[in-house]
JSON list of C-alpha atoms in Angstrom, two decimals:
[
{"chain": "A", "resi": 198, "resn": "MET", "atom": "CA", "xyz": [-4.41, 111.94, -3.38]},
{"chain": "A", "resi": 199, "resn": "MET", "atom": "CA", "xyz": [-3.24, 114.50, -5.89]},
{"chain": "A", "resi": 200, "resn": "GLN", "atom": "CA", "xyz": [0.38, 114.20, -6.87]},
{"chain": "A", "resi": 201, "resn": "ARG", "atom": "CA", "xyz": [2.49, 116.00, -9.49]},
{"chain": "A", "resi": 202, "resn": "ILE", "atom": "CA", "xyz": [0.61, 117.41, -12.45]},
{"chain": "A", "resi": 203, "resn": "ALA", "atom": "CA", "xyz": [2.21, 119.29, -15.36]},
{"chain": "A", "resi": 204, "resn": "VAL", "atom": "CA", "xyz": [0.16, 121.52, -17.64]},
{"chain": "A", "resi": 205, "resn": "SER", "atom": "CA", "xyz": [1.51, 122.03, -21.13]},
{"chain": "A", "resi": 206, "resn": "GLY", "atom": "CA", "xyz": [0.32, 123.43, -24.42]},
{"chain": "A", "resi": 207, "resn": "LYS", "atom": "CA", "xyz": [0.87, 125.86, -27.26]},
{"chain": "A", "resi": 208, "resn": "GLY", "atom": "CA", "xyz": [1.28, 129.55, -26.49]},
{"chain": "A", "resi": 209, "resn": "GLY", "atom": "CA", "xyz": [-2.14, 131.16, -26.11]},
{"chain": "A", "resi": 210, "resn": "SER", "atom": "CA", "xyz": [-3.90, 127.87, -25.40]},
{"chain": "A", "resi": 211, "resn": "GLY", "atom": "CA", "xyz": [-4.89, 129.05, -21.92]},
{"chain": "A", "resi": 212, "resn": "LYS", "atom": "CA", "xyz": [-2.67, 126.65, -20.00]},
{"chain": "A", "resi": 213, "resn": "THR", "atom": "CA", "xyz": [-1.51, 129.26, -17.45]},
{"chain": "A", "resi": 214, "resn": "THR", "atom": "CA", "xyz": [-5.07, 130.32, -16.61]},
{"chain": "A", "resi": 215, "resn": "ILE", "atom": "CA", "xyz": [-5.96, 126.65, -16.18]},
{"chain": "A", "resi": 216, "resn": "SER", "atom": "CA", "xyz": [-2.81, 125.98, -14.11]},
{"chain": "A", "resi": 217, "resn": "GLY", "atom": "CA", "xyz": [-3.45, 128.89, -11.75]},
{"chain": "A", "resi": 218, "resn": "THR", "atom": "CA", "xyz": [-7.10, 128.02, -11.30]},
{"chain": "A", "resi": 219, "resn": "LEU", "atom": "CA", "xyz": [-6.32, 124.34, -10.78]},
{"chain": "A", "resi": 220, "resn": "ALA", "atom": "CA", "xyz": [-3.65, 125.16, -8.17]},
{"chain": "A", "resi": 221, "resn": "ARG", "atom": "CA", "xyz": [-5.95, 127.39, -6.14]},
{"chain": "A", "resi": 222, "resn": "LEU", "atom": "CA", "xyz": [-8.90, 125.01, -6.23]},
{"chain": "A", "resi": 223, "resn": "ALA", "atom": "CA", "xyz": [-6.58, 122.18, -5.18]},
{"chain": "A", "resi": 224, "resn": "GLY", "atom": "CA", "xyz": [-5.19, 124.36, -2.39]},
{"chain": "A", "resi": 225, "resn": "ARG", "atom": "CA", "xyz": [-8.70, 124.88, -1.03]},
{"chain": "A", "resi": 226, "resn": "ARG", "atom": "CA", "xyz": [-9.22, 121.13, -0.85]},
{"chain": "A", "resi": 227, "resn": "LEU", "atom": "CA", "xyz": [-5.78, 120.00, 0.28]},
{"chain": "A", "resi": 228, "resn": "GLY", "atom": "CA", "xyz": [-4.60, 122.94, 2.35]},
{"chain": "A", "resi": 229, "resn": "HIS", "atom": "CA", "xyz": [-1.18, 123.16, 0.69]},
{"chain": "A", "resi": 230, "resn": "VAL", "atom": "CA", "xyz": [-0.10, 123.02, -2.94]},
{"chain": "A", "resi": 231, "resn": "LEU", "atom": "CA", "xyz": [3.14, 123.93, -4.70]},
{"chain": "A", "resi": 232, "resn": "ALA", "atom": "CA", "xyz": [2.54, 125.83, -7.94]},
{"chain": "A", "resi": 233, "resn": "VAL", "atom": "CA", "xyz": [5.63, 125.94, -10.16]},
{"chain": "A", "resi": 234, "resn": "ASP", "atom": "CA", "xyz": [5.99, 128.46, -12.96]},
{"chain": "A", "resi": 235, "resn": "GLY", "atom": "CA", "xyz": [8.30, 126.67, -15.38]},
{"chain": "A", "resi": 236, "resn": "ASP", "atom": "CA", "xyz": [8.27, 129.48, -17.94]},
{"chain": "A", "resi": 237, "resn": "PRO", "atom": "CA", "xyz": [11.16, 131.99, -18.13]},
{"chain": "A", "resi": 238, "resn": "ASN", "atom": "CA", "xyz": [8.50, 134.51, -19.15]},
{"chain": "A", "resi": 239, "resn": "PRO", "atom": "CA", "xyz": [6.50, 134.05, -15.92]},
{"chain": "A", "resi": 240, "resn": "ASN", "atom": "CA", "xyz": [2.76, 134.72, -15.69]},
{"chain": "A", "resi": 241, "resn": "LEU", "atom": "CA", "xyz": [1.46, 132.08, -13.28]},
{"chain": "A", "resi": 242, "resn": "GLY", "atom": "CA", "xyz": [1.69, 134.39, -10.26]},
{"chain": "A", "resi": 243, "resn": "ARG", "atom": "CA", "xyz": [-0.50, 136.96, -11.96]},
{"chain": "A", "resi": 244, "resn": "ALA", "atom": "CA", "xyz": [-2.97, 134.28, -13.01]},
{"chain": "A", "resi": 245, "resn": "MET", "atom": "CA", "xyz": [-3.28, 133.16, -9.38]},
{"chain": "A", "resi": 246, "resn": "GLY", "atom": "CA", "xyz": [-3.45, 136.65, -7.89]},
{"chain": "A", "resi": 247, "resn": "VAL", "atom": "CA", "xyz": [-0.17, 136.43, -5.96]},
{"chain": "A", "resi": 248, "resn": "GLN", "atom": "CA", "xyz": [0.58, 139.77, -4.30]},
{"chain": "A", "resi": 249, "resn": "HIS", "atom": "CA", "xyz": [4.13, 140.45, -5.45]},
{"chain": "A", "resi": 250, "resn": "ASP", "atom": "CA", "xyz": [6.09, 143.09, -7.32]},
{"chain": "A", "resi": 251, "resn": "GLY", "atom": "CA", "xyz": [6.07, 140.87, -10.39]},
{"chain": "A", "resi": 252, "resn": "VAL", "atom": "CA", "xyz": [9.84, 140.49, -10.66]},
{"chain": "A", "resi": 253, "resn": "TRP", "atom": "CA", "xyz": [10.56, 136.82, -10.08]},
{"chain": "A", "resi": 254, "resn": "PRO", "atom": "CA", "xyz": [14.15, 136.13, -8.98]},
{"chain": "A", "resi": 255, "resn": "LEU", "atom": "CA", "xyz": [16.16, 133.48, -10.76]},
{"chain": "A", "resi": 256, "resn": "LEU", "atom": "CA", "xyz": [16.75, 130.36, -8.71]},
{"chain": "A", "resi": 257, "resn": "PRO", "atom": "CA", "xyz": [20.38, 130.38, -7.52]},
{"chain": "A", "resi": 258, "resn": "THR", "atom": "CA", "xyz": [22.74, 128.00, -9.28]},
{"chain": "A", "resi": 259, "resn": "ASN", "atom": "CA", "xyz": [24.03, 126.52, -5.99]},
{"chain": "A", "resi": 260, "resn": "LEU", "atom": "CA", "xyz": [20.87, 124.46, -5.51]},
{"chain": "A", "resi": 261, "resn": "MET", "atom": "CA", "xyz": [22.36, 121.61, -7.53]},
{"chain": "A", "resi": 262, "resn": "LYS", "atom": "CA", "xyz": [25.37, 119.36, -7.01]},
{"chain": "A", "resi": 263, "resn": "VAL", "atom": "CA", "xyz": [26.93, 116.61, -9.11]},
{"chain": "A", "resi": 264, "resn": "GLU", "atom": "CA", "xyz": [27.67, 113.21, -7.60]},
{"chain": "A", "resi": 265, "resn": "GLU", "atom": "CA", "xyz": [29.23, 110.13, -9.14]},
{"chain": "A", "resi": 266, "resn": "ILE", "atom": "CA", "xyz": [27.03, 107.06, -8.72]},
{"chain": "A", "resi": 267, "resn": "ASP", "atom": "CA", "xyz": [28.09, 103.73, -10.22]},
{"chain": "A", "resi": 268, "resn": "GLY", "atom": "CA", "xyz": [30.54, 105.52, -12.48]},
{"chain": "A", "resi": 269, "resn": "LYS", "atom": "CA", "xyz": [27.94, 108.02, -13.74]},
{"chain": "A", "resi": 270, "resn": "ARG", "atom": "CA", "xyz": [27.72, 111.74, -12.98]},
{"chain": "A", "resi": 271, "resn": "VAL", "atom": "CA", "xyz": [24.29, 112.52, -11.52]},
{"chain": "A", "resi": 272, "resn": "SER", "atom": "CA", "xyz": [22.84, 115.95, -10.74]},
{"chain": "A", "resi": 273, "resn": "LYS", "atom": "CA", "xyz": [20.99, 116.18, -7.42]},
{"chain": "A", "resi": 274, "resn": "LEU", "atom": "CA", "xyz": [19.58, 118.88, -5.17]},
{"chain": "A", "resi": 275, "resn": "ALA", "atom": "CA", "xyz": [22.24, 120.30, -2.87]},
{"chain": "A", "resi": 276, "resn": "LEU", "atom": "CA", "xyz": [19.72, 121.23, -0.15]},
{"chain": "A", "resi": 277, "resn": "PRO", "atom": "CA", "xyz": [16.65, 119.53, 1.34]},
{"chain": "A", "resi": 278, "resn": "VAL", "atom": "CA", "xyz": [13.64, 120.36, -0.79]},
{"chain": "A", "resi": 279, "resn": "GLN", "atom": "CA", "xyz": [11.73, 121.77, 2.19]},
{"chain": "A", "resi": 280, "resn": "GLN", "atom": "CA", "xyz": [14.52, 124.30, 2.77]},
{"chain": "A", "resi": 281, "resn": "ILE", "atom": "CA", "xyz": [14.40, 125.31, -0.89]},
{"chain": "A", "resi": 282, "resn": "LEU", "atom": "CA", "xyz": [10.64, 125.78, -0.73]},
{"chain": "A", "resi": 283, "resn": "THR", "atom": "CA", "xyz": [10.92, 127.83, 2.45]},
{"chain": "A", "resi": 284, "resn": "GLU", "atom": "CA", "xyz": [13.60, 130.13, 1.06]},
{"chain": "A", "resi": 285, "resn": "HIS", "atom": "CA", "xyz": [12.56, 130.49, -2.59]},
{"chain": "A", "resi": 286, "resn": "THR", "atom": "CA", "xyz": [8.76, 130.47, -2.78]},
{"chain": "A", "resi": 287, "resn": "VAL", "atom": "CA", "xyz": [6.19, 133.24, -2.55]},
{"chain": "A", "resi": 288, "resn": "ALA", "atom": "CA", "xyz": [2.98, 132.75, -0.58]},
{"chain": "A", "resi": 289, "resn": "GLY", "atom": "CA", "xyz": [-0.17, 132.83, -2.68]},
{"chain": "A", "resi": 290, "resn": "PRO", "atom": "CA", "xyz": [-3.90, 132.62, -1.95]},
{"chain": "A", "resi": 291, "resn": "ASP", "atom": "CA", "xyz": [-5.70, 129.42, -0.89]},
{"chain": "A", "resi": 292, "resn": "GLY", "atom": "CA", "xyz": [-2.65, 127.77, 0.65]},
{"chain": "A", "resi": 293, "resn": "VAL", "atom": "CA", "xyz": [-0.59, 127.81, -2.54]},
{"chain": "A", "resi": 294, "resn": "GLN", "atom": "CA", "xyz": [3.18, 128.35, -2.57]},
{"chain": "A", "resi": 295, "resn": "LEU", "atom": "CA", "xyz": [4.58, 129.72, -5.83]},
{"chain": "A", "resi": 296, "resn": "LEU", "atom": "CA", "xyz": [8.02, 128.76, -7.10]},
{"chain": "A", "resi": 297, "resn": "ALA", "atom": "CA", "xyz": [9.17, 130.48, -10.29]},
{"chain": "A", "resi": 298, "resn": "LEU", "atom": "CA", "xyz": [11.86, 129.22, -12.64]},
{"chain": "A", "resi": 299, "resn": "GLY", "atom": "CA", "xyz": [12.78, 132.89, -12.95]},
{"chain": "A", "resi": 300, "resn": "GLU", "atom": "CA", "xyz": [12.58, 135.39, -15.75]},
{"chain": "A", "resi": 301, "resn": "VAL", "atom": "CA", "xyz": [15.20, 136.29, -18.31]},
{"chain": "A", "resi": 302, "resn": "ASP", "atom": "CA", "xyz": [16.44, 139.70, -17.18]},
{"chain": "A", "resi": 303, "resn": "GLU", "atom": "CA", "xyz": [19.40, 140.13, -19.55]},
{"chain": "A", "resi": 304, "resn": "PRO", "atom": "CA", "xyz": [19.89, 139.22, -23.23]},
{"chain": "A", "resi": 305, "resn": "SER", "atom": "CA", "xyz": [22.69, 137.01, -24.58]},
{"chain": "A", "resi": 306, "resn": "LYS", "atom": "CA", "xyz": [23.46, 135.40, -21.23]},
{"chain": "A", "resi": 307, "resn": "GLY", "atom": "CA", "xyz": [23.10, 131.76, -22.21]},
{"chain": "A", "resi": 308, "resn": "CYS", "atom": "CA", "xyz": [20.40, 129.21, -21.51]},
{"chain": "A", "resi": 309, "resn": "LEU", "atom": "CA", "xyz": [18.44, 128.36, -18.36]},
{"chain": "A", "resi": 310, "resn": "CYS", "atom": "CA", "xyz": [19.36, 124.67, -18.59]},
{"chain": "A", "resi": 311, "resn": "SER", "atom": "CA", "xyz": [20.51, 124.38, -14.99]},
{"chain": "A", "resi": 312, "resn": "ARG", "atom": "CA", "xyz": [17.30, 125.92, -13.69]},
{"chain": "A", "resi": 313, "resn": "HIS", "atom": "CA", "xyz": [15.21, 123.48, -15.70]},
{"chain": "A", "resi": 314, "resn": "GLY", "atom": "CA", "xyz": [17.21, 120.78, -13.93]},
{"chain": "A", "resi": 315, "resn": "MET", "atom": "CA", "xyz": [16.47, 122.35, -10.54]},
{"chain": "A", "resi": 316, "resn": "VAL", "atom": "CA", "xyz": [12.76, 122.51, -11.25]},
{"chain": "A", "resi": 317, "resn": "ARG", "atom": "CA", "xyz": [12.80, 118.88, -12.40]},
{"chain": "A", "resi": 318, "resn": "GLU", "atom": "CA", "xyz": [14.43, 117.69, -9.18]},
{"chain": "A", "resi": 319, "resn": "ILE", "atom": "CA", "xyz": [12.31, 119.92, -6.92]},
{"chain": "A", "resi": 320, "resn": "VAL", "atom": "CA", "xyz": [9.15, 118.55, -8.53]},
{"chain": "A", "resi": 321, "resn": "GLY", "atom": "CA", "xyz": [10.49, 115.04, -8.14]},
{"chain": "A", "resi": 322, "resn": "ALA", "atom": "CA", "xyz": [11.11, 115.47, -4.41]},
{"chain": "A", "resi": 323, "resn": "ALA", "atom": "CA", "xyz": [8.15, 117.66, -3.44]},
{"chain": "A", "resi": 324, "resn": "VAL", "atom": "CA", "xyz": [5.57, 114.92, -2.85]},
{"chain": "A", "resi": 325, "resn": "GLU", "atom": "CA", "xyz": [7.69, 112.46, -0.90]},
{"chain": "A", "resi": 326, "resn": "GLU", "atom": "CA", "xyz": [9.96, 114.84, 1.03]},
{"chain": "A", "resi": 327, "resn": "ALA", "atom": "CA", "xyz": [7.74, 117.89, 1.54]},
{"chain": "A", "resi": 328, "resn": "ASP", "atom": "CA", "xyz": [4.25, 116.37, 1.35]},
{"chain": "A", "resi": 329, "resn": "GLN", "atom": "CA", "xyz": [3.34, 118.84, -1.38]},
{"chain": "A", "resi": 330, "resn": "ALA", "atom": "CA", "xyz": [1.02, 118.28, -4.29]},
{"chain": "A", "resi": 331, "resn": "VAL", "atom": "CA", "xyz": [2.44, 120.06, -7.34]},
{"chain": "A", "resi": 332, "resn": "ILE", "atom": "CA", "xyz": [0.92, 121.92, -10.28]},
{"chain": "A", "resi": 333, "resn": "LEU", "atom": "CA", "xyz": [3.63, 122.65, -12.85]},
{"chain": "A", "resi": 334, "resn": "ASP", "atom": "CA", "xyz": [2.87, 125.25, -15.53]},
{"chain": "A", "resi": 335, "resn": "MET", "atom": "CA", "xyz": [5.25, 124.68, -18.42]},
{"chain": "A", "resi": 336, "resn": "GLU", "atom": "CA", "xyz": [6.56, 127.07, -21.04]},
{"chain": "A", "resi": 337, "resn": "ALA", "atom": "CA", "xyz": [4.85, 127.15, -24.43]},
{"chain": "A", "resi": 338, "resn": "SER", "atom": "CA", "xyz": [7.81, 125.70, -26.34]},
{"chain": "A", "resi": 339, "resn": "LEU", "atom": "CA", "xyz": [8.96, 122.06, -26.35]},
{"chain": "A", "resi": 340, "resn": "GLU", "atom": "CA", "xyz": [12.12, 122.97, -24.42]},
{"chain": "A", "resi": 341, "resn": "HIS", "atom": "CA", "xyz": [10.83, 121.43, -21.19]},
{"chain": "A", "resi": 342, "resn": "MET", "atom": "CA", "xyz": [10.48, 118.12, -23.00]},
{"chain": "A", "resi": 343, "resn": "ARG", "atom": "CA", "xyz": [14.06, 118.30, -24.27]},
{"chain": "A", "resi": 344, "resn": "ARG", "atom": "CA", "xyz": [15.32, 119.18, -20.77]},
{"chain": "A", "resi": 345, "resn": "GLY", "atom": "CA", "xyz": [13.22, 116.50, -19.10]},
{"chain": "A", "resi": 346, "resn": "THR", "atom": "CA", "xyz": [11.62, 119.08, -16.79]},
{"chain": "A", "resi": 347, "resn": "VAL", "atom": "CA", "xyz": [8.43, 116.99, -16.59]},
{"chain": "A", "resi": 348, "resn": "ARG", "atom": "CA", "xyz": [10.24, 113.68, -16.09]},
{"chain": "A", "resi": 349, "resn": "HIS", "atom": "CA", "xyz": [8.98, 113.14, -12.53]},
{"chain": "A", "resi": 350, "resn": "VAL", "atom": "CA", "xyz": [5.35, 114.21, -12.95]},
{"chain": "A", "resi": 351, "resn": "ASP", "atom": "CA", "xyz": [2.54, 111.72, -12.43]},
{"chain": "A", "resi": 352, "resn": "LYS", "atom": "CA", "xyz": [0.12, 113.27, -14.91]},
{"chain": "A", "resi": 353, "resn": "LEU", "atom": "CA", "xyz": [0.59, 115.49, -17.95]},
{"chain": "A", "resi": 354, "resn": "LEU", "atom": "CA", "xyz": [-2.27, 117.67, -19.16]},
{"chain": "A", "resi": 355, "resn": "VAL", "atom": "CA", "xyz": [-2.02, 118.77, -22.79]},
{"chain": "A", "resi": 356, "resn": "VAL", "atom": "CA", "xyz": [-4.17, 121.87, -23.30]},
{"chain": "A", "resi": 357, "resn": "THR", "atom": "CA", "xyz": [-5.31, 122.70, -26.81]},
{"chain": "A", "resi": 358, "resn": "GLU", "atom": "CA", "xyz": [-7.69, 125.00, -28.60]},
{"chain": "A", "resi": 359, "resn": "PRO", "atom": "CA", "xyz": [-9.94, 123.55, -31.33]},
{"chain": "A", "resi": 360, "resn": "TYR", "atom": "CA", "xyz": [-7.94, 124.49, -34.40]},
{"chain": "A", "resi": 361, "resn": "TYR", "atom": "CA", "xyz": [-5.36, 122.70, -36.50]},
{"chain": "A", "resi": 362, "resn": "ARG", "atom": "CA", "xyz": [-2.08, 124.33, -35.42]},
{"chain": "A", "resi": 363, "resn": "ALA", "atom": "CA", "xyz": [-2.93, 123.91, -31.75]},
{"chain": "A", "resi": 364, "resn": "LEU", "atom": "CA", "xyz": [-3.86, 120.26, -32.28]},
{"chain": "A", "resi": 365, "resn": "GLU", "atom": "CA", "xyz": [-0.67, 119.66, -34.23]},
{"chain": "A", "resi": 366, "resn": "SER", "atom": "CA", "xyz": [1.35, 121.11, -31.34]},
{"chain": "A", "resi": 367, "resn": "ALA", "atom": "CA", "xyz": [-0.55, 118.90, -28.91]},
{"chain": "A", "resi": 368, "resn": "GLY", "atom": "CA", "xyz": [0.37, 115.87, -31.01]},
{"chain": "A", "resi": 369, "resn": "ARG", "atom": "CA", "xyz": [4.07, 116.74, -30.79]},
{"chain": "A", "resi": 370, "resn": "LEU", "atom": "CA", "xyz": [3.83, 117.07, -27.01]},
{"chain": "A", "resi": 371, "resn": "VAL", "atom": "CA", "xyz": [2.11, 113.70, -26.68]},
{"chain": "A", "resi": 372, "resn": "LYS", "atom": "CA", "xyz": [4.76, 111.99, -28.84]},
{"chain": "A", "resi": 373, "resn": "LEU", "atom": "CA", "xyz": [7.65, 113.38, -26.77]},
{"chain": "A", "resi": 374, "resn": "ALA", "atom": "CA", "xyz": [5.89, 112.64, -23.47]},
{"chain": "A", "resi": 375, "resn": "ARG", "atom": "CA", "xyz": [5.46, 109.00, -24.46]},
{"chain": "A", "resi": 376, "resn": "GLU", "atom": "CA", "xyz": [9.09, 108.75, -25.52]},
{"chain": "A", "resi": 377, "resn": "MET", "atom": "CA", "xyz": [10.02, 110.12, -22.08]},
{"chain": "A", "resi": 378, "resn": "GLY", "atom": "CA", "xyz": [8.00, 107.34, -20.49]},
{"chain": "A", "resi": 379, "resn": "LEU", "atom": "CA", "xyz": [5.10, 109.33, -19.04]},
{"chain": "A", "resi": 380, "resn": "LYS", "atom": "CA", "xyz": [2.14, 107.00, -18.55]},
{"chain": "A", "resi": 381, "resn": "GLU", "atom": "CA", "xyz": [-0.77, 109.28, -17.65]},
{"chain": "A", "resi": 382, "resn": "ILE", "atom": "CA", "xyz": [-1.35, 111.83, -20.40]},
{"chain": "A", "resi": 383, "resn": "TYR", "atom": "CA", "xyz": [-4.68, 113.63, -20.74]},
{"chain": "A", "resi": 384, "resn": "GLY", "atom": "CA", "xyz": [-6.08, 116.07, -23.25]},
{"chain": "A", "resi": 385, "resn": "VAL", "atom": "CA", "xyz": [-7.84, 119.27, -22.22]},
{"chain": "A", "resi": 386, "resn": "ALA", "atom": "CA", "xyz": [-10.01, 121.00, -24.80]},
{"chain": "A", "resi": 387, "resn": "ASN", "atom": "CA", "xyz": [-10.06, 124.73, -24.05]},
{"chain": "A", "resi": 388, "resn": "LYS", "atom": "CA", "xyz": [-11.95, 127.75, -25.42]},
{"chain": "A", "resi": 389, "resn": "VAL", "atom": "CA", "xyz": [-14.57, 125.49, -27.00]},
{"chain": "A", "resi": 390, "resn": "ARG", "atom": "CA", "xyz": [-17.49, 127.42, -28.51]},
{"chain": "A", "resi": 391, "resn": "THR", "atom": "CA", "xyz": [-19.62, 124.78, -30.26]},
{"chain": "A", "resi": 392, "resn": "PRO", "atom": "CA", "xyz": [-20.34, 121.04, -30.19]},
{"chain": "A", "resi": 393, "resn": "ALA", "atom": "CA", "xyz": [-18.56, 120.80, -33.56]},
{"chain": "A", "resi": 394, "resn": "GLU", "atom": "CA", "xyz": [-15.37, 122.27, -32.07]},
{"chain": "A", "resi": 395, "resn": "GLU", "atom": "CA", "xyz": [-15.61, 119.87, -29.14]},
{"chain": "A", "resi": 396, "resn": "GLU", "atom": "CA", "xyz": [-15.97, 116.95, -31.53]},
{"chain": "A", "resi": 397, "resn": "VAL", "atom": "CA", "xyz": [-12.87, 118.00, -33.46]},
{"chain": "A", "resi": 398, "resn": "VAL", "atom": "CA", "xyz": [-10.72, 117.92, -30.31]},
{"chain": "A", "resi": 399, "resn": "LEU", "atom": "CA", "xyz": [-12.23, 114.67, -29.03]},
{"chain": "A", "resi": 400, "resn": "ASN", "atom": "CA", "xyz": [-11.64, 112.96, -32.37]},
{"chain": "A", "resi": 401, "resn": "TYR", "atom": "CA", "xyz": [-8.06, 114.20, -32.60]},
{"chain": "A", "resi": 402, "resn": "PHE", "atom": "CA", "xyz": [-7.10, 112.94, -29.14]},
{"chain": "A", "resi": 403, "resn": "LYS", "atom": "CA", "xyz": [-8.87, 109.67, -29.97]},
{"chain": "A", "resi": 404, "resn": "THR", "atom": "CA", "xyz": [-6.45, 109.18, -32.86]},
{"chain": "A", "resi": 405, "resn": "LEU", "atom": "CA", "xyz": [-3.61, 109.63, -30.34]},
{"chain": "A", "resi": 406, "resn": "ASP", "atom": "CA", "xyz": [-5.27, 107.18, -27.92]},
{"chain": "A", "resi": 407, "resn": "ILE", "atom": "CA", "xyz": [-5.35, 109.93, -25.28]},
{"chain": "A", "resi": 408, "resn": "PRO", "atom": "CA", "xyz": [-8.43, 110.47, -23.06]},
{"chain": "A", "resi": 409, "resn": "VAL", "atom": "CA", "xyz": [-9.85, 113.98, -22.79]},
{"chain": "A", "resi": 410, "resn": "ILE", "atom": "CA", "xyz": [-10.25, 114.82, -19.11]},
{"chain": "A", "resi": 411, "resn": "ALA", "atom": "CA", "xyz": [-12.03, 118.17, -19.52]},
{"chain": "A", "resi": 412, "resn": "VAL", "atom": "CA", "xyz": [-13.78, 120.37, -22.04]},
{"chain": "A", "resi": 413, "resn": "VAL", "atom": "CA", "xyz": [-13.49, 124.02, -20.97]},
{"chain": "A", "resi": 414, "resn": "PRO", "atom": "CA", "xyz": [-15.90, 126.34, -22.78]},
{"chain": "A", "resi": 415, "resn": "PHE", "atom": "CA", "xyz": [-14.93, 129.67, -24.30]},
{"chain": "A", "resi": 416, "resn": "ASP", "atom": "CA", "xyz": [-15.60, 132.12, -21.50]},
{"chain": "A", "resi": 417, "resn": "ASP", "atom": "CA", "xyz": [-15.79, 135.91, -21.86]},
{"chain": "A", "resi": 418, "resn": "THR", "atom": "CA", "xyz": [-15.23, 136.10, -18.10]},
{"chain": "A", "resi": 419, "resn": "VAL", "atom": "CA", "xyz": [-11.56, 135.21, -18.64]},
{"chain": "A", "resi": 420, "resn": "THR", "atom": "CA", "xyz": [-11.03, 138.29, -20.82]},
{"chain": "A", "resi": 421, "resn": "ALA", "atom": "CA", "xyz": [-13.03, 140.54, -18.51]},
{"chain": "A", "resi": 422, "resn": "ALA", "atom": "CA", "xyz": [-11.06, 139.39, -15.48]},
{"chain": "A", "resi": 423, "resn": "ASP", "atom": "CA", "xyz": [-7.74, 139.90, -17.26]},
{"chain": "A", "resi": 424, "resn": "LEU", "atom": "CA", "xyz": [-8.71, 143.45, -18.23]},
{"chain": "A", "resi": 425, "resn": "GLU", "atom": "CA", "xyz": [-9.13, 144.20, -14.53]},
{"chain": "A", "resi": 426, "resn": "GLY", "atom": "CA", "xyz": [-5.94, 142.38, -13.57]},
{"chain": "A", "resi": 427, "resn": "LYS", "atom": "CA", "xyz": [-7.80, 139.76, -11.54]},
{"chain": "A", "resi": 428, "resn": "PRO", "atom": "CA", "xyz": [-7.78, 135.95, -11.56]},
{"chain": "A", "resi": 429, "resn": "VAL", "atom": "CA", "xyz": [-10.97, 134.51, -13.01]},
{"chain": "A", "resi": 430, "resn": "LEU", "atom": "CA", "xyz": [-11.57, 132.69, -9.71]},
{"chain": "A", "resi": 431, "resn": "ASP", "atom": "CA", "xyz": [-11.77, 136.02, -7.87]},
{"chain": "A", "resi": 432, "resn": "TYR", "atom": "CA", "xyz": [-13.65, 137.87, -10.59]},
{"chain": "A", "resi": 433, "resn": "ASN", "atom": "CA", "xyz": [-16.45, 135.30, -10.89]},
{"chain": "A", "resi": 434, "resn": "PRO", "atom": "CA", "xyz": [-16.16, 132.03, -8.94]},
{"chain": "A", "resi": 435, "resn": "GLN", "atom": "CA", "xyz": [-19.17, 130.64, -10.84]},
{"chain": "A", "resi": 436, "resn": "ALA", "atom": "CA", "xyz": [-17.81, 131.31, -14.31]},
{"chain": "A", "resi": 437, "resn": "PRO", "atom": "CA", "xyz": [-18.27, 128.46, -16.82]},
{"chain": "A", "resi": 438, "resn": "SER", "atom": "CA", "xyz": [-14.52, 127.96, -17.13]},
{"chain": "A", "resi": 439, "resn": "ILE", "atom": "CA", "xyz": [-14.15, 127.71, -13.34]},
{"chain": "A", "resi": 440, "resn": "ARG", "atom": "CA", "xyz": [-16.86, 125.05, -13.16]},
{"chain": "A", "resi": 441, "resn": "ALA", "atom": "CA", "xyz": [-15.11, 123.06, -15.90]},
{"chain": "A", "resi": 442, "resn": "VAL", "atom": "CA", "xyz": [-11.71, 123.22, -14.17]},
{"chain": "A", "resi": 443, "resn": "SER", "atom": "CA", "xyz": [-13.31, 122.24, -10.86]},
{"chain": "A", "resi": 444, "resn": "GLY", "atom": "CA", "xyz": [-14.81, 119.18, -12.54]},
{"chain": "A", "resi": 445, "resn": "MET", "atom": "CA", "xyz": [-11.41, 118.33, -13.99]},
{"chain": "A", "resi": 446, "resn": "LEU", "atom": "CA", "xyz": [-9.91, 118.53, -10.50]},
{"chain": "A", "resi": 447, "resn": "ASP", "atom": "CA", "xyz": [-12.54, 116.06, -9.27]},
{"chain": "A", "resi": 448, "resn": "ARG", "atom": "CA", "xyz": [-11.45, 113.59, -11.93]},
{"chain": "A", "resi": 449, "resn": "LEU", "atom": "CA", "xyz": [-7.74, 114.14, -11.29]},
{"chain": "A", "resi": 450, "resn": "MET", "atom": "CA", "xyz": [-8.13, 113.56, -7.56]},
{"chain": "A", "resi": 451, "resn": "ALA", "atom": "CA", "xyz": [-10.25, 110.47, -8.14]}
]
């Protein structure tokens, strides 16, 4: 059974393309998947081919409540998670529901801290209460680690390209994820052109004691699909990157 999977990585690493592809392939197998865009600059809907006007509404602030439990103030969802998913998701292809953290539509209006909290609790409840597998596409910064947005996920995928700055960013993510207590952390090597580049990523994750669950080759199809405004999965279902993500899904579900 697939559970809650978060996809994280440096900006430009390709994590959103991987997240969208992974969600749709999982939807084809499972019949229903919740894809969560955890980035306030949302792109997951486009990557999946969701038919929408592209303006993702902010989640309302009344979805959370504070209760006192054993003398501690605890934030919890104010509504059943199934009701939230019914009222605040957009239907996507292949049985995928899309929930977006929401985009920043005005400057100098404060942080989105409360919405990170909502996403965290929705992800935490989705499997047990709504029988939903979850693919969570995180923002490129480390903010989601600070806010604990990925606290309830079962698996964290750290996507990296084969060059030093991307690997260094991956190392920071792994460190914070371990400090948060996440047990299943996997590396994903993306945009790999040569065996030498693959070896660099494999060796780096080996030093972190993190298994690499997939090596996704550099694929010109991704650029061609984006130029036409299409998901790679629709543009060419047999593209090398699609085959690699499908193999990763096999391993995740196993």
